Every structure is written in structure tokens, then in C-alpha cells.
Amino acid sequence: MLSAVCLGGCGKETEPEIISIKIGVTLYDQYDTFLSGLMDHFNEYASEKESETGITIHVEAYNAASSQSAQNEQVEDMIQEGCNVICVNLVDRTDPATIIDLAERNNIPIIFFNRELVEEDLERWDQLYYVGAKAFESGIMQGELAVDAFREREGMDRNGDGILQYVVLEGEAGHQDAIVRTEYSVSTITQAGIPVEKLGNAIANWNRAQAQTKMSQMITQFGDAVELVLANNDDMALGAIDALKAAEVKRNEWPVVIGIDGTNVGMEAVRNGEMAGTVYNDKEGQAEEMLELAFDLSTGADLTSLQLENGKYIRLPYTKITAAEASEGMEDMDK
Ligand code: BGC
């Protein structure tokens, strides 16, 4: 393994100059809105890094299409194709064993991202890393947005009983973000002293169309009793809005809808007032940290500039977004 990048002759004749690196990426589902935005930025940032360093960066991206066994084979292929490092967005976050074994056997570092494996798995080899977000923050911030809406929007408590009737649209069962967001958004509201009543919840797998179907059922079941929709991500918040529109619920009778992610479509819905707010999941920050880590691992640079937690984790913070921030932040965030 090369121990240093040696550009323009650094005096050590024995160390070859690195002129290109190859980074493999496999996504659990390339059509996931948040992840496709993250990957777009990853590719853009890789080109910037190429111009800055003069080192060619080949990015090979694969779609695992929700199959863990397909993803395991992709990792094997990427190792054979000579990838220096592989970024893995696990299909099943509880099943990384095959990938970890392959990586260790071939001495290829792995950066897991967005779908977090348990710590014991990450500890299985010293060349395993994780890049993601501070999961708890997203739930807490979503709860805070709901609290602000309740205090500021007259008429949100439509039946005037002082209790916030809500429904939750959840991401995949077992996904760390779905679990944490569902729990902390609600506990933040109750800790602020607002009594709540859960009318219903439904799993919609981060997906807009599935969320529309589930929300349509809840509109039929609960009518106008729903005062708040907490969606684990923006795509599902938008699916809820699709359902309200399809059911021809009058705009001033919509429940307050809050998402998470700040995807381009989510930010637009916050700007136009259809969503009361969202929580920005920093896809640019995550993509850039992942590229920097992959670059340093591939070129043998030391990792000190990356401020890894426990030598293995990089976690980016979230930001609360209401209409004001969604409009202001357009230039720098919503790219
Ligand atoms: C995002 C979701 C996305 C999921 C995929 C979450 O962090 O908020 O939008 O679908 O990751 O794993």
C-alpha cells in the first residue's frame, strides 16, 4: 500500500506518483430522492477535487435495487475491478457480514454511509468507516417545528380541544432514522407541554407514492380530525399532500405537514407553504466528507484533517427549515 501522495517529486524515488484512483459506490436504491441528490453532489465534488489535485478520480456507481445479495456481488466485482475504496449504502443494515469479510480479505477499506450498521459490526475491522448524520437531531428538530407551528398558527388545533391530533408516516421498519425520528419528534412535542393524541401511523418506506396511498386511507378513516402529519422524510410528506389534493380537501383545512431532508422538491413545498417546514439533511456535507475520506484512504494520506469520531465516524448536523430559510437558503443549499 502507498504511504504518501508524491506529486512533483518529493525526493523518495521508490514511491510511485499517484495519477488516478478508483472509488466504488453501491446504493440500496438509486431512485431514492435523497440519495440521488447526494450522489449528484458526490460526482460534482469529485470533479472539483480532480481539478484541485490533478489526480483522476473514477467513480463507479452501482444500484443494488433493494437486494442485499446483489449488493454483495457488486462489492466483489468492484474489488476485482481494482477499486481503492468502496462506499456502501447497505440494503440491509443488519447484514453487512459478507461485505466486511470480502473487504478484509482483500484489504479494501469500506465507507458505509446513510444506512448505519451497528457499532459491533463497524468494529470488526479497522478499515471500516461510517458517514452519516446526527440521527437524533432530525427528530428533535421536527418536533420543535411542530411546537412552533402549534404556538404560532391559530386554528391548527382545529377542534379546539388543546390536544394535537397527529399521524406519522414512517420510513422503512428497522432503519435507524425512521426509528429515531418517529420517537423523538413526538417526545419533543410532549416535553414542550403540548398534549398529543396519535390517530394513526403507517410505514411508507420513504416513498411518495406509498405515502399517498397510506395517507388517503387515513383521510378516509379520520376525516378532518388530523391536525398534524409528521413524515419521516420529505418524499412521504409530499405523498401526504398528494393525498390531500386528490381527496379535494380545501387548502385552509389541511393539517400541518412537516418533513425531513430538504430535498429540492421538499424545499419548494416549504417555500410555497404546502409544508410548514422540514429539517435539512446535509447531503452536500455528507457527500463531501465521504469523498475526502475515500480520497485520503485511496492515496494513503493520514486522516487527521477529517476529525473522525472514535477514528471511524463522521456525522453531519441537521438544520431546521421554515419558509424564510427555504427562500433565503436557496442559493447555497438547494443546489
Ligand atoms: C433520508 C431518506 C432516505 C433514507 C434512505 C434517510 O436519511 O432522510 O429520505 O430515503 O435515508 O436510507
PDB file of N, CA and C in Angstrom, residues 81-175:
ATOM      1  N   GLU A  81     -12.411  -5.126  -9.960  1.00  0.00           N
ATOM      2  CA  GLU A  81     -12.111  -4.041 -10.910  1.00  0.00           C
ATOM      3  C   GLU A  81     -11.043  -3.090 -10.390  1.00  0.00           C
ATOM      4  N   GLY A  82     -10.552  -3.333  -9.201  1.00  0.00           N
ATOM      5  CA  GLY A  82      -9.431  -2.539  -8.682  1.00  0.00           C
ATOM      6  C   GLY A  82      -9.833  -1.268  -7.964  1.00  0.00           C
ATOM      7  N   CYS A  83     -11.046  -1.206  -7.419  1.00  0.00           N
ATOM      8  CA  CYS A  83     -11.408  -0.016  -6.641  1.00  0.00           C
ATOM      9  C   CYS A  83     -10.491   0.095  -5.428  1.00  0.00           C
ATOM     10  N   ASN A  84     -10.055   1.315  -5.130  1.00  0.00           N
ATOM     11  CA  ASN A  84      -9.184   1.521  -3.975  1.00  0.00           C
ATOM     12  C   ASN A  84      -9.967   1.541  -2.678  1.00  0.00           C
ATOM     13  N   VAL A  85     -11.221   1.974  -2.777  1.00  0.00           N
ATOM     14  CA  VAL A  85     -12.083   2.066  -1.598  1.00  0.00           C
ATOM     15  C   VAL A  85     -13.519   1.918  -2.100  1.00  0.00           C
ATOM     16  N   ILE A  86     -14.398   1.400  -1.251  1.00  0.00           N
ATOM     17  CA  ILE A  86     -15.786   1.193  -1.687  1.00  0.00           C
ATOM     18  C   ILE A  86     -16.739   1.827  -0.677  1.00  0.00           C
ATOM     19  N   CYS A  87     -17.679   2.619  -1.200  1.00  0.00           N
ATOM     20  CA  CYS A  87     -18.672   3.285  -0.356  1.00  0.00           C
ATOM     21  C   CYS A  87     -19.965   2.487  -0.448  1.00  0.00           C
ATOM     22  N   VAL A  88     -20.457   2.034   0.705  1.00  0.00           N
ATOM     23  CA  VAL A  88     -21.599   1.119   0.699  1.00  0.00           C
ATOM     24  C   VAL A  88     -22.791   1.714   1.454  1.00  0.00           C
ATOM     25  N   ASN A  89     -23.891   1.865   0.734  1.00  0.00           N
ATOM     26  CA  ASN A  89     -25.169   2.282   1.315  1.00  0.00           C
ATOM     27  C   ASN A  89     -25.968   0.975   1.445  1.00  0.00           C
ATOM     28  N   LEU A  90     -25.804   0.328   2.612  1.00  0.00           N
ATOM     29  CA  LEU A  90     -26.323  -1.036   2.792  1.00  0.00           C
ATOM     30  C   LEU A  90     -27.808  -1.167   2.451  1.00  0.00           C
ATOM     31  N   VAL A  91     -28.170  -2.255   1.838  1.00  0.00           N
ATOM     32  CA  VAL A  91     -29.596  -2.562   1.670  1.00  0.00           C
ATOM     33  C   VAL A  91     -30.165  -2.926   3.035  1.00  0.00           C
ATOM     34  N   ASP A  92     -29.507  -3.894   3.684  1.00  0.00           N
ATOM     35  CA  ASP A  92     -29.962  -4.351   4.997  1.00  0.00           C
ATOM     36  C   ASP A  92     -28.880  -3.993   6.022  1.00  0.00           C
ATOM     37  N   ARG A  93     -29.170  -3.005   6.833  1.00  0.00           N
ATOM     38  CA  ARG A  93     -28.133  -2.504   7.751  1.00  0.00           C
ATOM     39  C   ARG A  93     -27.752  -3.520   8.816  1.00  0.00           C
ATOM     40  N   THR A  94     -28.523  -4.599   8.935  1.00  0.00           N
ATOM     41  CA  THR A  94     -28.183  -5.632   9.925  1.00  0.00           C
ATOM     42  C   THR A  94     -27.386  -6.777   9.283  1.00  0.00           C
ATOM     43  N   ASP A  95     -27.085  -6.644   7.996  1.00  0.00           N
ATOM     44  CA  ASP A  95     -26.457  -7.780   7.312  1.00  0.00           C
ATOM     45  C   ASP A  95     -25.193  -7.383   6.514  1.00  0.00           C
ATOM     46  N   PRO A  96     -24.214  -6.765   7.189  1.00  0.00           N
ATOM     47  CA  PRO A  96     -23.012  -6.336   6.457  1.00  0.00           C
ATOM     48  C   PRO A  96     -21.889  -7.374   6.447  1.00  0.00           C
ATOM     49  N   ALA A  97     -22.148  -8.583   6.997  1.00  0.00           N
ATOM     50  CA  ALA A  97     -21.053  -9.534   7.261  1.00  0.00           C
ATOM     51  C   ALA A  97     -20.293  -9.929   5.995  1.00  0.00           C
ATOM     52  N   THR A  98     -21.014 -10.239   4.925  1.00  0.00           N
ATOM     53  CA  THR A  98     -20.332 -10.696   3.700  1.00  0.00           C
ATOM     54  C   THR A  98     -19.420  -9.600   3.161  1.00  0.00           C
ATOM     55  N   ILE A  99     -19.929  -8.371   3.178  1.00  0.00           N
ATOM     56  CA  ILE A  99     -19.135  -7.249   2.651  1.00  0.00           C
ATOM     57  C   ILE A  99     -17.898  -7.004   3.507  1.00  0.00           C
ATOM     58  N   ILE A 100     -18.075  -7.086   4.819  1.00  0.00           N
ATOM     59  CA  ILE A 100     -16.919  -6.862   5.706  1.00  0.00           C
ATOM     60  C   ILE A 100     -15.865  -7.953   5.487  1.00  0.00           C
ATOM     61  N   ASP A 101     -16.299  -9.202   5.352  1.00  0.00           N
ATOM     62  CA  ASP A 101     -15.337 -10.287   5.114  1.00  0.00           C
ATOM     63  C   ASP A 101     -14.579 -10.093   3.808  1.00  0.00           C
ATOM     64  N   LEU A 102     -15.325  -9.748   2.756  1.00  0.00           N
ATOM     65  CA  LEU A 102     -14.687  -9.520   1.448  1.00  0.00           C
ATOM     66  C   LEU A 102     -13.655  -8.406   1.532  1.00  0.00           C
ATOM     67  N   ALA A 103     -14.036  -7.326   2.206  1.00  0.00           N
ATOM     68  CA  ALA A 103     -13.158  -6.161   2.300  1.00  0.00           C
ATOM     69  C   ALA A 103     -11.881  -6.518   3.042  1.00  0.00           C
ATOM     70  N   GLU A 104     -12.059  -7.203   4.159  1.00  0.00           N
ATOM     71  CA  GLU A 104     -10.893  -7.530   4.981  1.00  0.00           C
ATOM     72  C   GLU A 104      -9.955  -8.483   4.233  1.00  0.00           C
ATOM     73  N   ARG A 105     -10.553  -9.475   3.569  1.00  0.00           N
ATOM     74  CA  ARG A 105      -9.745 -10.457   2.846  1.00  0.00           C
ATOM     75  C   ARG A 105      -8.917  -9.791   1.739  1.00  0.00           C
ATOM     76  N   ASN A 106      -9.490  -8.756   1.127  1.00  0.00           N
ATOM     77  CA  ASN A 106      -8.810  -8.104   0.002  1.00  0.00           C
ATOM     78  C   ASN A 106      -8.139  -6.787   0.403  1.00  0.00           C
ATOM     79  N   ASN A 107      -8.224  -6.461   1.679  1.00  0.00           N
ATOM     80  CA  ASN A 107      -7.631  -5.232   2.209  1.00  0.00           C
ATOM     81  C   ASN A 107      -8.114  -3.966   1.490  1.00  0.00           C
ATOM     82  N   ILE A 108      -9.411  -3.869   1.291  1.00  0.00           N
ATOM     83  CA  ILE A 108     -10.009  -2.679   0.664  1.00  0.00           C
ATOM     84  C   ILE A 108     -10.903  -1.984   1.701  1.00  0.00           C
ATOM     85  N   PRO A 109     -10.571  -0.736   2.052  1.00  0.00           N
ATOM     86  CA  PRO A 109     -11.400  -0.041   3.055  1.00  0.00           C
ATOM     87  C   PRO A 109     -12.829   0.164   2.578  1.00  0.00           C
ATOM     88  N   ILE A 110     -13.749   0.151   3.534  1.00  0.00           N
ATOM     89  CA  ILE A 110     -15.170   0.380   3.213  1.00  0.00           C
ATOM     90  C   ILE A 110     -15.670   1.594   3.990  1.00  0.00           C
ATOM     91  N   ILE A 111     -16.368   2.477   3.274  1.00  0.00           N
ATOM     92  CA  ILE A 111     -17.060   3.588   3.938  1.00  0.00           C
ATOM     93  C   ILE A 111     -18.559   3.299   3.821  1.00  0.00           C
ATOM     94  N   PHE A 112     -19.176   2.928   4.921  1.00  0.00           N
ATOM     95  CA  PHE A 112     -20.634   2.768   4.918  1.00  0.00           C
ATOM     96  C   PHE A 112     -21.233   4.165   5.046  1.00  0.00           C
ATOM     97  N   PHE A 113     -22.392   4.378   4.441  1.00  0.00           N
ATOM     98  CA  PHE A 113     -22.996   5.704   4.594  1.00  0.00           C
ATOM     99  C   PHE A 113     -24.516   5.628   4.580  1.00  0.00           C
ATOM    100  N   ASN A 114     -25.128   6.565   5.314  1.00  0.00           N
ATOM    101  CA  ASN A 114     -26.575   6.797   5.358  1.00  0.00           C
ATOM    102  C   ASN A 114     -27.406   5.697   6.030  1.00  0.00           C
ATOM    103  N   ARG A 115     -27.033   4.441   5.837  1.00  0.00           N
ATOM    104  CA  ARG A 115     -27.774   3.338   6.462  1.00  0.00           C
ATOM    105  C   ARG A 115     -26.783   2.693   7.418  1.00  0.00           C
ATOM    106  N   GLU A 116     -27.006   2.972   8.697  1.00  0.00           N
ATOM    107  CA  GLU A 116     -25.956   2.731   9.694  1.00  0.00           C
ATOM    108  C   GLU A 116     -25.987   1.317  10.247  1.00  0.00           C
ATOM    109  N   LEU A 117     -24.825   0.675  10.182  1.00  0.00           N
ATOM    110  CA  LEU A 117     -24.689  -0.651  10.798  1.00  0.00           C
ATOM    111  C   LEU A 117     -24.423  -0.478  12.295  1.00  0.00           C
ATOM    112  N   VAL A 118     -24.636  -1.516  13.061  1.00  0.00           N
ATOM    113  CA  VAL A 118     -24.404  -1.382  14.496  1.00  0.00           C
ATOM    114  C   VAL A 118     -22.898  -1.294  14.767  1.00  0.00           C
ATOM    115  N   GLU A 119     -22.573  -0.687  15.907  1.00  0.00           N
ATOM    116  CA  GLU A 119     -21.174  -0.417  16.239  1.00  0.00           C
ATOM    117  C   GLU A 119     -20.319  -1.687  16.259  1.00  0.00           C
ATOM    118  N   GLU A 120     -20.893  -2.785  16.759  1.00  0.00           N
ATOM    119  CA  GLU A 120     -20.109  -4.038  16.844  1.00  0.00           C
ATOM    120  C   GLU A 120     -19.666  -4.463  15.448  1.00  0.00           C
ATOM    121  N   ASP A 121     -20.498  -4.235  14.439  1.00  0.00           N
ATOM    122  CA  ASP A 121     -20.101  -4.599  13.071  1.00  0.00           C
ATOM    123  C   ASP A 121     -19.000  -3.667  12.565  1.00  0.00           C
ATOM    124  N   LEU A 122     -19.140  -2.382  12.859  1.00  0.00           N
ATOM    125  CA  LEU A 122     -18.127  -1.428  12.396  1.00  0.00           C
ATOM    126  C   LEU A 122     -16.776  -1.680  13.068  1.00  0.00           C
ATOM    127  N   GLU A 123     -16.832  -2.288  14.244  1.00  0.00           N
ATOM    128  CA  GLU A 123     -15.594  -2.580  14.986  1.00  0.00           C
ATOM    129  C   GLU A 123     -14.893  -3.840  14.480  1.00  0.00           C
ATOM    130  N   ARG A 124     -15.536  -4.554  13.542  1.00  0.00           N
ATOM    131  CA  ARG A 124     -14.974  -5.854  13.159  1.00  0.00           C
ATOM    132  C   ARG A 124     -13.642  -5.777  12.421  1.00  0.00           C
ATOM    133  N   TRP A 125     -13.334  -4.600  11.866  1.00  0.00           N
ATOM    134  CA  TRP A 125     -12.055  -4.439  11.164  1.00  0.00           C
ATOM    135  C   TRP A 125     -11.678  -2.971  11.221  1.00  0.00           C
ATOM    136  N   ASP A 126     -10.382  -2.665  11.214  1.00  0.00           N
ATOM    137  CA  ASP A 126     -10.034  -1.248  11.427  1.00  0.00           C
ATOM    138  C   ASP A 126     -10.175  -0.383  10.175  1.00  0.00           C
ATOM    139  N   GLN A 127     -10.453  -0.976   9.028  1.00  0.00           N
ATOM    140  CA  GLN A 127     -10.605  -0.174   7.808  1.00  0.00           C
ATOM    141  C   GLN A 127     -12.085   0.027   7.430  1.00  0.00           C
ATOM    142  N   LEU A 128     -12.946   0.081   8.430  1.00  0.00           N
ATOM    143  CA  LEU A 128     -14.379   0.308   8.189  1.00  0.00           C
ATOM    144  C   LEU A 128     -14.765   1.656   8.785  1.00  0.00           C
ATOM    145  N   TYR A 129     -15.548   2.437   8.021  1.00  0.00           N
ATOM    146  CA  TYR A 129     -15.914   3.791   8.459  1.00  0.00           C
ATOM    147  C   TYR A 129     -17.405   4.006   8.226  1.00  0.00           C
ATOM    148  N   TYR A 130     -17.938   5.068   8.855  1.00  0.00           N
ATOM    149  CA  TYR A 130     -19.346   5.407   8.612  1.00  0.00           C
ATOM    150  C   TYR A 130     -19.485   6.921   8.454  1.00  0.00           C
ATOM    151  N   VAL A 131     -20.202   7.333   7.393  1.00  0.00           N
ATOM    152  CA  VAL A 131     -20.516   8.747   7.186  1.00  0.00           C
ATOM    153  C   VAL A 131     -22.031   8.896   7.171  1.00  0.00           C
ATOM    154  N   GLY A 132     -22.539   9.778   8.015  1.00  0.00           N
ATOM    155  CA  GLY A 132     -23.994   9.970   8.060  1.00  0.00           C
ATOM    156  C   GLY A 132     -24.328  11.257   8.775  1.00  0.00           C
ATOM    157  N   ALA A 133     -25.494  11.269   9.413  1.00  0.00           N
ATOM    158  CA  ALA A 133     -25.961  12.476  10.083  1.00  0.00           C
ATOM    159  C   ALA A 133     -26.206  12.177  11.556  1.00  0.00           C
ATOM    160  N   LYS A 134     -26.397  13.237  12.341  1.00  0.00           N
ATOM    161  CA  LYS A 134     -26.687  13.067  13.770  1.00  0.00           C
ATOM    162  C   LYS A 134     -28.162  12.734  13.920  1.00  0.00           C
ATOM    163  N   ALA A 135     -28.473  11.445  13.841  1.00  0.00           N
ATOM    164  CA  ALA A 135     -29.862  10.985  13.705  1.00  0.00           C
ATOM    165  C   ALA A 135     -30.835  11.633  14.694  1.00  0.00           C
ATOM    166  N   PHE A 136     -30.446  11.759  15.951  1.00  0.00           N
ATOM    167  CA  PHE A 136     -31.380  12.275  16.961  1.00  0.00           C
ATOM    168  C   PHE A 136     -31.865  13.677  16.638  1.00  0.00           C
ATOM    169  N   GLU A 137     -30.936  14.488  16.116  1.00  0.00           N
ATOM    170  CA  GLU A 137     -31.282  15.885  15.845  1.00  0.00           C
ATOM    171  C   GLU A 137     -32.498  16.015  14.932  1.00  0.00           C
ATOM    172  N   SER A 138     -32.589  15.127  13.954  1.00  0.00           N
ATOM    173  CA  SER A 138     -33.667  15.297  12.960  1.00  0.00           C
ATOM    174  C   SER A 138     -35.035  15.165  13.618  1.00  0.00           C
ATOM    175  N   GLY A 139     -35.188  14.193  14.526  1.00  0.00           N
ATOM    176  CA  GLY A 139     -36.470  14.018  15.208  1.00  0.00           C
ATOM    177  C   GLY A 139     -36.767  15.186  16.133  1.00  0.00           C
ATOM    178  N   ILE A 140     -35.742  15.589  16.878  1.00  0.00           N
ATOM    179  CA  ILE A 140     -35.939  16.693  17.828  1.00  0.00           C
ATOM    180  C   ILE A 140     -36.330  17.966  17.063  1.00  0.00           C
ATOM    181  N   MET A 141     -35.627  18.248  15.991  1.00  0.00           N
ATOM    182  CA  MET A 141     -35.915  19.480  15.235  1.00  0.00           C
ATOM    183  C   MET A 141     -37.295  19.428  14.584  1.00  0.00           C
ATOM    184  N   GLN A 142     -37.692  18.250  14.117  1.00  0.00           N
ATOM    185  CA  GLN A 142     -39.038  18.143  13.537  1.00  0.00           C
ATOM    186  C   GLN A 142     -40.090  18.422  14.614  1.00  0.00           C
ATOM    187  N   GLY A 143     -39.859  17.899  15.809  1.00  0.00           N
ATOM    188  CA  GLY A 143     -40.768  18.157  16.925  1.00  0.00           C
ATOM    189  C   GLY A 143     -40.816  19.652  17.239  1.00  0.00           C
ATOM    190  N   GLU A 144     -39.647  20.305  17.228  1.00  0.00           N
ATOM    191  CA  GLU A 144     -39.609  21.747  17.525  1.00  0.00           C
ATOM    192  C   GLU A 144     -40.388  22.544  16.474  1.00  0.00           C
ATOM    193  N   LEU A 145     -40.286  22.123  15.228  1.00  0.00           N
ATOM    194  CA  LEU A 145     -41.053  22.819  14.173  1.00  0.00           C
ATOM    195  C   LEU A 145     -42.553  22.677  14.431  1.00  0.00           C
ATOM    196  N   ALA A 146     -42.966  21.481  14.902  1.00  0.00           N
ATOM    197  CA  ALA A 146     -44.385  21.257  15.185  1.00  0.00           C
ATOM    198  C   ALA A 146     -44.837  22.119  16.366  1.00  0.00           C
ATOM    199  N   VAL A 147     -43.965  22.223  17.379  1.00  0.00           N
ATOM    200  CA  VAL A 147     -44.289  23.048  18.553  1.00  0.00           C
ATOM    201  C   VAL A 147     -44.469  24.507  18.118  1.00  0.00           C
ATOM    202  N   ASP A 148     -43.527  25.009  17.316  1.00  0.00           N
ATOM    203  CA  ASP A 148     -43.629  26.402  16.842  1.00  0.00           C
ATOM    204  C   ASP A 148     -44.915  26.604  16.048  1.00  0.00           C
ATOM    205  N   ALA A 149     -45.229  25.640  15.189  1.00  0.00           N
ATOM    206  CA  ALA A 149     -46.443  25.777  14.373  1.00  0.00           C
ATOM    207  C   ALA A 149     -47.674  25.828  15.275  1.00  0.00           C
ATOM    208  N   PHE A 150     -47.693  24.985  16.292  1.00  0.00           N
ATOM    209  CA  PHE A 150     -48.848  24.929  17.200  1.00  0.00           C
ATOM    210  C   PHE A 150     -49.026  26.255  17.939  1.00  0.00           C
ATOM    211  N   ARG A 151     -47.881  26.851  18.323  1.00  0.00           N
ATOM    212  CA  ARG A 151     -47.959  28.117  19.070  1.00  0.00           C
ATOM    213  C   ARG A 151     -48.265  29.299  18.163  1.00  0.00           C
ATOM    214  N   GLU A 152     -47.808  29.214  16.923  1.00  0.00           N
ATOM    215  CA  GLU A 152     -47.926  30.391  16.050  1.00  0.00           C
ATOM    216  C   GLU A 152     -49.148  30.369  15.145  1.00  0.00           C
ATOM    217  N   ARG A 153     -49.639  29.182  14.825  1.00  0.00           N
ATOM    218  CA  ARG A 153     -50.723  29.130  13.835  1.00  0.00           C
ATOM    219  C   ARG A 153     -52.059  28.988  14.527  1.00  0.00           C
ATOM    220  N   GLU A 154     -52.793  30.034  14.515  1.00  0.00           N
ATOM    221  CA  GLU A 154     -54.134  29.951  15.080  1.00  0.00           C
ATOM    222  C   GLU A 154     -54.932  28.968  14.234  1.00  0.00           C
ATOM    223  N   GLY A 155     -55.695  28.145  14.854  1.00  0.00           N
ATOM    224  CA  GLY A 155     -56.534  27.249  14.060  1.00  0.00           C
ATOM    225  C   GLY A 155     -55.897  25.906  13.762  1.00  0.00           C
ATOM    226  N   MET A 156     -54.602  25.716  14.161  1.00  0.00           N
ATOM    227  CA  MET A 156     -54.001  24.393  13.932  1.00  0.00           C
ATOM    228  C   MET A 156     -54.744  23.338  14.777  1.00  0.00           C
ATOM    229  N   ASP A 157     -55.116  23.736  16.001  1.00  0.00           N
ATOM    230  CA  ASP A 157     -55.919  22.856  16.865  1.00  0.00           C
ATOM    231  C   ASP A 157     -57.380  23.007  16.430  1.00  0.00           C
ATOM    232  N   ARG A 158     -57.704  22.343  15.337  1.00  0.00           N
ATOM    233  CA  ARG A 158     -58.990  22.639  14.679  1.00  0.00           C
ATOM    234  C   ARG A 158     -60.222  22.378  15.543  1.00  0.00           C
ATOM    235  N   ASN A 159     -60.171  21.298  16.345  1.00  0.00           N
ATOM    236  CA  ASN A 159     -61.347  21.022  17.174  1.00  0.00           C
ATOM    237  C   ASN A 159     -61.272  21.738  18.525  1.00  0.00           C
ATOM    238  N   GLY A 160     -60.205  22.519  18.737  1.00  0.00           N
ATOM    239  CA  GLY A 160     -60.096  23.368  19.928  1.00  0.00           C
ATOM    240  C   GLY A 160     -60.039  22.604  21.245  1.00  0.00           C
ATOM    241  N   ASP A 161     -59.563  21.340  21.213  1.00  0.00           N
ATOM    242  CA  ASP A 161     -59.530  20.574  22.472  1.00  0.00           C
ATOM    243  C   ASP A 161     -58.186  20.696  23.205  1.00  0.00           C
ATOM    244  N   GLY A 162     -57.285  21.515  22.669  1.00  0.00           N
ATOM    245  CA  GLY A 162     -55.975  21.703  23.314  1.00  0.00           C
ATOM    246  C   GLY A 162     -55.029  20.529  23.112  1.00  0.00           C
ATOM    247  N   ILE A 163     -55.457  19.533  22.358  1.00  0.00           N
ATOM    248  CA  ILE A 163     -54.622  18.337  22.119  1.00  0.00           C
ATOM    249  C   ILE A 163     -54.288  18.292  20.628  1.00  0.00           C
ATOM    250  N   LEU A 164     -53.044  17.929  20.352  1.00  0.00           N
ATOM    251  CA  LEU A 164     -52.625  17.868  18.949  1.00  0.00           C
ATOM    252  C   LEU A 164     -52.857  16.451  18.419  1.00  0.00           C
ATOM    253  N   GLN A 165     -53.842  16.321  17.539  1.00  0.00           N
ATOM    254  CA  GLN A 165     -54.109  15.005  16.931  1.00  0.00           C
ATOM    255  C   GLN A 165     -53.174  14.828  15.729  1.00  0.00           C
ATOM    256  N   TYR A 166     -52.405  13.739  15.723  1.00  0.00           N
ATOM    257  CA  TYR A 166     -51.395  13.614  14.666  1.00  0.00           C
ATOM    258  C   TYR A 166     -51.354  12.202  14.072  1.00  0.00           C
ATOM    259  N   VAL A 167     -50.772  12.145  12.871  1.00  0.00           N
ATOM    260  CA  VAL A 167     -50.435  10.845  12.282  1.00  0.00           C
ATOM    261  C   VAL A 167     -48.955  10.873  11.879  1.00  0.00           C
ATOM    262  N   VAL A 168     -48.349   9.693  11.807  1.00  0.00           N
ATOM    263  CA  VAL A 168     -46.943   9.603  11.405  1.00  0.00           C
ATOM    264  C   VAL A 168     -46.817   8.744  10.153  1.00  0.00           C
ATOM    265  N   LEU A 169     -46.027   9.232   9.192  1.00  0.00           N
ATOM    266  CA  LEU A 169     -45.665   8.408   8.032  1.00  0.00           C
ATOM    267  C   LEU A 169     -44.219   7.993   8.228  1.00  0.00           C
ATOM    268  N   GLU A 170     -44.012   6.706   8.363  1.00  0.00           N
ATOM    269  CA  GLU A 170     -42.691   6.199   8.726  1.00  0.00           C
ATOM    270  C   GLU A 170     -41.920   5.655   7.527  1.00  0.00           C
ATOM    271  N   GLY A 171     -40.589   5.792   7.614  1.00  0.00           N
ATOM    272  CA  GLY A 171     -39.710   5.179   6.612  1.00  0.00           C
ATOM    273  C   GLY A 171     -39.677   3.669   6.822  1.00  0.00           C
ATOM    274  N   GLU A 172     -38.628   3.024   6.318  1.00  0.00           N
ATOM    275  CA  GLU A 172     -38.561   1.560   6.434  1.00  0.00           C
ATOM    276  C   GLU A 172     -38.500   1.110   7.890  1.00  0.00           C
ATOM    277  N   ALA A 173     -39.178   0.017   8.176  1.00  0.00           N
ATOM    278  CA  ALA A 173     -39.072  -0.587   9.504  1.00  0.00           C
ATOM    279  C   ALA A 173     -37.605  -0.953   9.728  1.00  0.00           C
ATOM    280  N   GLY A 174     -37.072  -0.621  10.882  1.00  0.00           N
ATOM    281  CA  GLY A 174     -35.702  -1.029  11.206  1.00  0.00           C
ATOM    282  C   GLY A 174     -34.628  -0.051  10.757  1.00  0.00           C
ATOM    283  N   HIS A 175     -34.973   0.975   9.967  1.00  0.00           N
ATOM    284  CA  HIS A 175     -33.967   1.973   9.550  1.00  0.00           C
ATOM    285  C   HIS A 175     -33.699   2.902  10.729  1.00  0.00           C
TER     286      HIS A 175
END
